[in-house]
């Protein structure tokens, strides 16, 4: 994985002018999206610095999962699955900005194993990953007080 500090500001600016999103730039460089945005996006505000009322529901769930003891990347992946509300997502989407190349499946699979050990249920899918309805509810329960809304 590349460090965001090693990515040229000119490269990032050029890709942004071309209309590339931050997730796409993160995948191109192998650097975490959060770090790229922290360095090169003047309008970005780190979600960890905002109050609970200012966070999106997905950010609230991610913060709650972190408080429940999940690792940062596992919490990010599980919050993305929760936000999908049972829809099937490919590992490439779930691990965007976290892992690059062929490692995306391994990172998501590891997060799934950790979640299953803590009682989160997943739907059976031929490809990709999806939460069962009970899994969506379990993730919301893990989020606890940080989660103020209903379904995503």
Short mmCIF file of N, CA and C in Angstrom, two decimals, residues 27-88:
data_model
loop_
_atom_site.label_atom_id
_atom_site.label_comp_id
_atom_site.label_asym_id
_atom_site.label_seq_id
_atom_site.Cartn_x
_atom_site.Cartn_y
_atom_site.Cartn_z
N UNK A 27 -7.88 4.14 -5.33
CA UNK A 27 -7.62 2.84 -5.98
C UNK A 27 -6.46 2.94 -6.96
N UNK A 28 -6.33 4.07 -7.67
CA UNK A 28 -5.23 4.25 -8.62
C UNK A 28 -3.87 4.27 -7.92
N UNK A 29 -3.84 4.90 -6.76
CA UNK A 29 -2.56 5.09 -6.07
C UNK A 29 -2.27 4.02 -5.04
N UNK A 30 -3.30 3.36 -4.54
CA UNK A 30 -3.11 2.39 -3.47
C UNK A 30 -3.01 3.04 -2.09
N UNK A 31 -3.27 4.34 -2.02
CA UNK A 31 -3.24 5.06 -0.75
C UNK A 31 -4.66 5.12 -0.18
N UNK A 32 -4.81 5.15 1.14
CA UNK A 32 -6.15 5.25 1.74
C UNK A 32 -6.84 6.56 1.35
N UNK A 33 -8.12 6.46 1.00
CA UNK A 33 -8.89 7.63 0.58
C UNK A 33 -8.90 8.70 1.66
N UNK A 34 -9.07 8.30 2.90
CA UNK A 34 -9.15 9.26 4.00
C UNK A 34 -7.86 10.08 4.08
N UNK A 35 -6.72 9.42 3.92
CA UNK A 35 -5.44 10.13 3.99
C UNK A 35 -5.26 11.07 2.80
N UNK A 36 -5.68 10.62 1.61
CA UNK A 36 -5.59 11.50 0.44
C UNK A 36 -6.44 12.74 0.63
N UNK A 37 -7.65 12.54 1.12
CA UNK A 37 -8.54 13.69 1.31
C UNK A 37 -8.02 14.61 2.40
N UNK A 38 -7.47 14.03 3.46
CA UNK A 38 -6.91 14.84 4.54
C UNK A 38 -5.81 15.76 4.00
N UNK A 39 -4.99 15.25 3.08
CA UNK A 39 -3.87 16.02 2.55
C UNK A 39 -4.26 16.98 1.43
N UNK A 40 -5.16 16.56 0.53
CA UNK A 40 -5.36 17.29 -0.72
C UNK A 40 -6.75 17.88 -0.93
N UNK A 41 -7.70 17.62 -0.05
CA UNK A 41 -9.06 18.13 -0.21
C UNK A 41 -9.34 19.19 0.85
N UNK A 42 -9.34 20.44 0.44
CA UNK A 42 -9.54 21.54 1.39
C UNK A 42 -10.94 21.54 2.00
N UNK A 43 -11.92 20.95 1.32
CA UNK A 43 -13.29 20.98 1.82
C UNK A 43 -13.61 19.79 2.73
N UNK A 44 -12.68 18.86 2.88
CA UNK A 44 -12.96 17.64 3.65
C UNK A 44 -12.75 17.88 5.13
N UNK A 45 -13.67 17.35 5.93
CA UNK A 45 -13.56 17.42 7.37
C UNK A 45 -13.56 15.99 7.90
N UNK A 46 -12.57 15.64 8.68
CA UNK A 46 -12.44 14.30 9.24
C UNK A 46 -13.69 13.97 10.06
N UNK A 47 -14.42 12.90 9.73
CA UNK A 47 -15.63 12.55 10.47
C UNK A 47 -15.37 12.34 11.96
N UNK A 48 -14.18 11.93 12.34
CA UNK A 48 -13.90 11.68 13.75
C UNK A 48 -13.86 12.98 14.55
N UNK A 49 -13.75 14.13 13.87
CA UNK A 49 -13.70 15.41 14.56
C UNK A 49 -15.06 16.08 14.67
N UNK A 50 -16.08 15.52 14.03
CA UNK A 50 -17.41 16.11 14.06
C UNK A 50 -18.20 15.58 15.26
N UNK A 51 -19.21 16.33 15.67
CA UNK A 51 -20.08 15.86 16.74
C UNK A 51 -21.04 14.82 16.18
N UNK A 52 -21.65 14.04 17.06
CA UNK A 52 -22.55 12.96 16.63
C UNK A 52 -23.71 13.49 15.79
N UNK A 53 -24.19 14.70 16.09
CA UNK A 53 -25.33 15.26 15.35
C UNK A 53 -24.93 15.60 13.91
N UNK A 54 -23.66 15.89 13.68
CA UNK A 54 -23.20 16.27 12.35
C UNK A 54 -22.86 15.07 11.48
N UNK A 55 -22.75 13.89 12.06
CA UNK A 55 -22.36 12.70 11.31
C UNK A 55 -23.53 12.14 10.51
N UNK A 56 -23.22 11.56 9.36
CA UNK A 56 -24.24 10.85 8.59
C UNK A 56 -24.58 9.57 9.34
N UNK A 57 -25.73 8.95 9.05
CA UNK A 57 -26.05 7.68 9.72
C UNK A 57 -24.95 6.64 9.56
N UNK A 58 -24.34 6.55 8.37
CA UNK A 58 -23.29 5.56 8.16
C UNK A 58 -22.08 5.87 9.04
N UNK A 59 -21.73 7.15 9.16
CA UNK A 59 -20.62 7.53 10.03
C UNK A 59 -20.94 7.26 11.50
N UNK A 60 -22.20 7.46 11.88
CA UNK A 60 -22.61 7.15 13.25
C UNK A 60 -22.46 5.66 13.54
N UNK A 61 -22.86 4.83 12.59
CA UNK A 61 -22.74 3.39 12.75
C UNK A 61 -21.26 2.99 12.81
N UNK A 62 -20.46 3.56 11.93
CA UNK A 62 -19.02 3.25 11.95
C UNK A 62 -18.41 3.61 13.30
N UNK A 63 -18.75 4.78 13.82
CA UNK A 63 -18.22 5.21 15.12
C UNK A 63 -18.70 4.28 16.23
N UNK A 64 -19.95 3.85 16.17
CA UNK A 64 -20.47 2.92 17.16
C UNK A 64 -19.78 1.57 17.10
N UNK A 65 -19.48 1.10 15.90
CA UNK A 65 -18.77 -0.17 15.75
C UNK A 65 -17.35 -0.06 16.33
N UNK A 66 -16.71 1.08 16.12
CA UNK A 66 -15.38 1.27 16.70
C UNK A 66 -15.45 1.22 18.22
N UNK A 67 -16.48 1.87 18.80
CA UNK A 67 -16.65 1.84 20.25
C UNK A 67 -16.95 0.44 20.75
N UNK A 68 -17.60 -0.37 19.90
CA UNK A 68 -17.93 -1.76 20.27
C UNK A 68 -16.73 -2.68 20.15
N UNK A 69 -15.59 -2.16 19.70
CA UNK A 69 -14.37 -2.95 19.67
C UNK A 69 -13.95 -3.47 18.31
N UNK A 70 -14.63 -3.07 17.24
CA UNK A 70 -14.23 -3.49 15.90
C UNK A 70 -13.03 -2.67 15.44
N UNK A 71 -12.14 -3.28 14.68
CA UNK A 71 -11.00 -2.57 14.09
C UNK A 71 -11.52 -1.54 13.08
N UNK A 72 -10.71 -0.52 12.81
CA UNK A 72 -11.12 0.56 11.91
C UNK A 72 -11.58 0.06 10.55
N UNK A 73 -10.78 -0.80 9.90
CA UNK A 73 -11.16 -1.23 8.56
C UNK A 73 -12.38 -2.16 8.61
N UNK A 74 -12.51 -2.97 9.64
CA UNK A 74 -13.70 -3.82 9.78
C UNK A 74 -14.94 -2.95 9.97
N UNK A 75 -14.82 -1.92 10.81
CA UNK A 75 -15.95 -1.02 11.04
C UNK A 75 -16.36 -0.31 9.76
N UNK A 76 -15.38 0.09 8.96
CA UNK A 76 -15.68 0.77 7.68
C UNK A 76 -16.44 -0.17 6.75
N UNK A 77 -15.97 -1.39 6.62
CA UNK A 77 -16.60 -2.37 5.73
C UNK A 77 -18.00 -2.70 6.21
N UNK A 78 -18.16 -2.95 7.51
CA UNK A 78 -19.47 -3.30 8.05
C UNK A 78 -20.45 -2.13 7.96
N UNK A 79 -19.96 -0.90 8.12
CA UNK A 79 -20.84 0.27 7.97
C UNK A 79 -21.30 0.40 6.52
N UNK A 80 -20.43 0.08 5.57
CA UNK A 80 -20.83 0.12 4.16
C UNK A 80 -21.86 -0.97 3.87
N UNK A 81 -21.69 -2.14 4.45
CA UNK A 81 -22.68 -3.20 4.29
C UNK A 81 -24.00 -2.80 4.92
N UNK A 82 -23.96 -2.21 6.11
CA UNK A 82 -25.18 -1.76 6.79
C UNK A 82 -25.90 -0.73 5.93
N UNK A 83 -25.13 0.20 5.36
CA UNK A 83 -25.72 1.25 4.54
C UNK A 83 -26.39 0.67 3.29
N UNK A 84 -25.85 -0.43 2.78
CA UNK A 84 -26.44 -1.09 1.61
C UNK A 84 -27.76 -1.77 1.97
N UNK A 85 -28.01 -1.97 3.26
CA UNK A 85 -29.30 -2.47 3.76
C UNK A 85 -29.69 -3.81 3.13
N UNK A 86 -28.75 -4.73 3.09
CA UNK A 86 -29.04 -6.07 2.58
C UNK A 86 -28.73 -6.27 1.11
N UNK A 87 -28.36 -5.22 0.41
CA UNK A 87 -27.99 -5.37 -1.00
C UNK A 87 -26.62 -6.01 -1.10
N UNK A 88 -26.39 -6.72 -2.19
CA UNK A 88 -25.11 -7.39 -2.42
C UNK A 88 -24.12 -6.38 -2.96
#
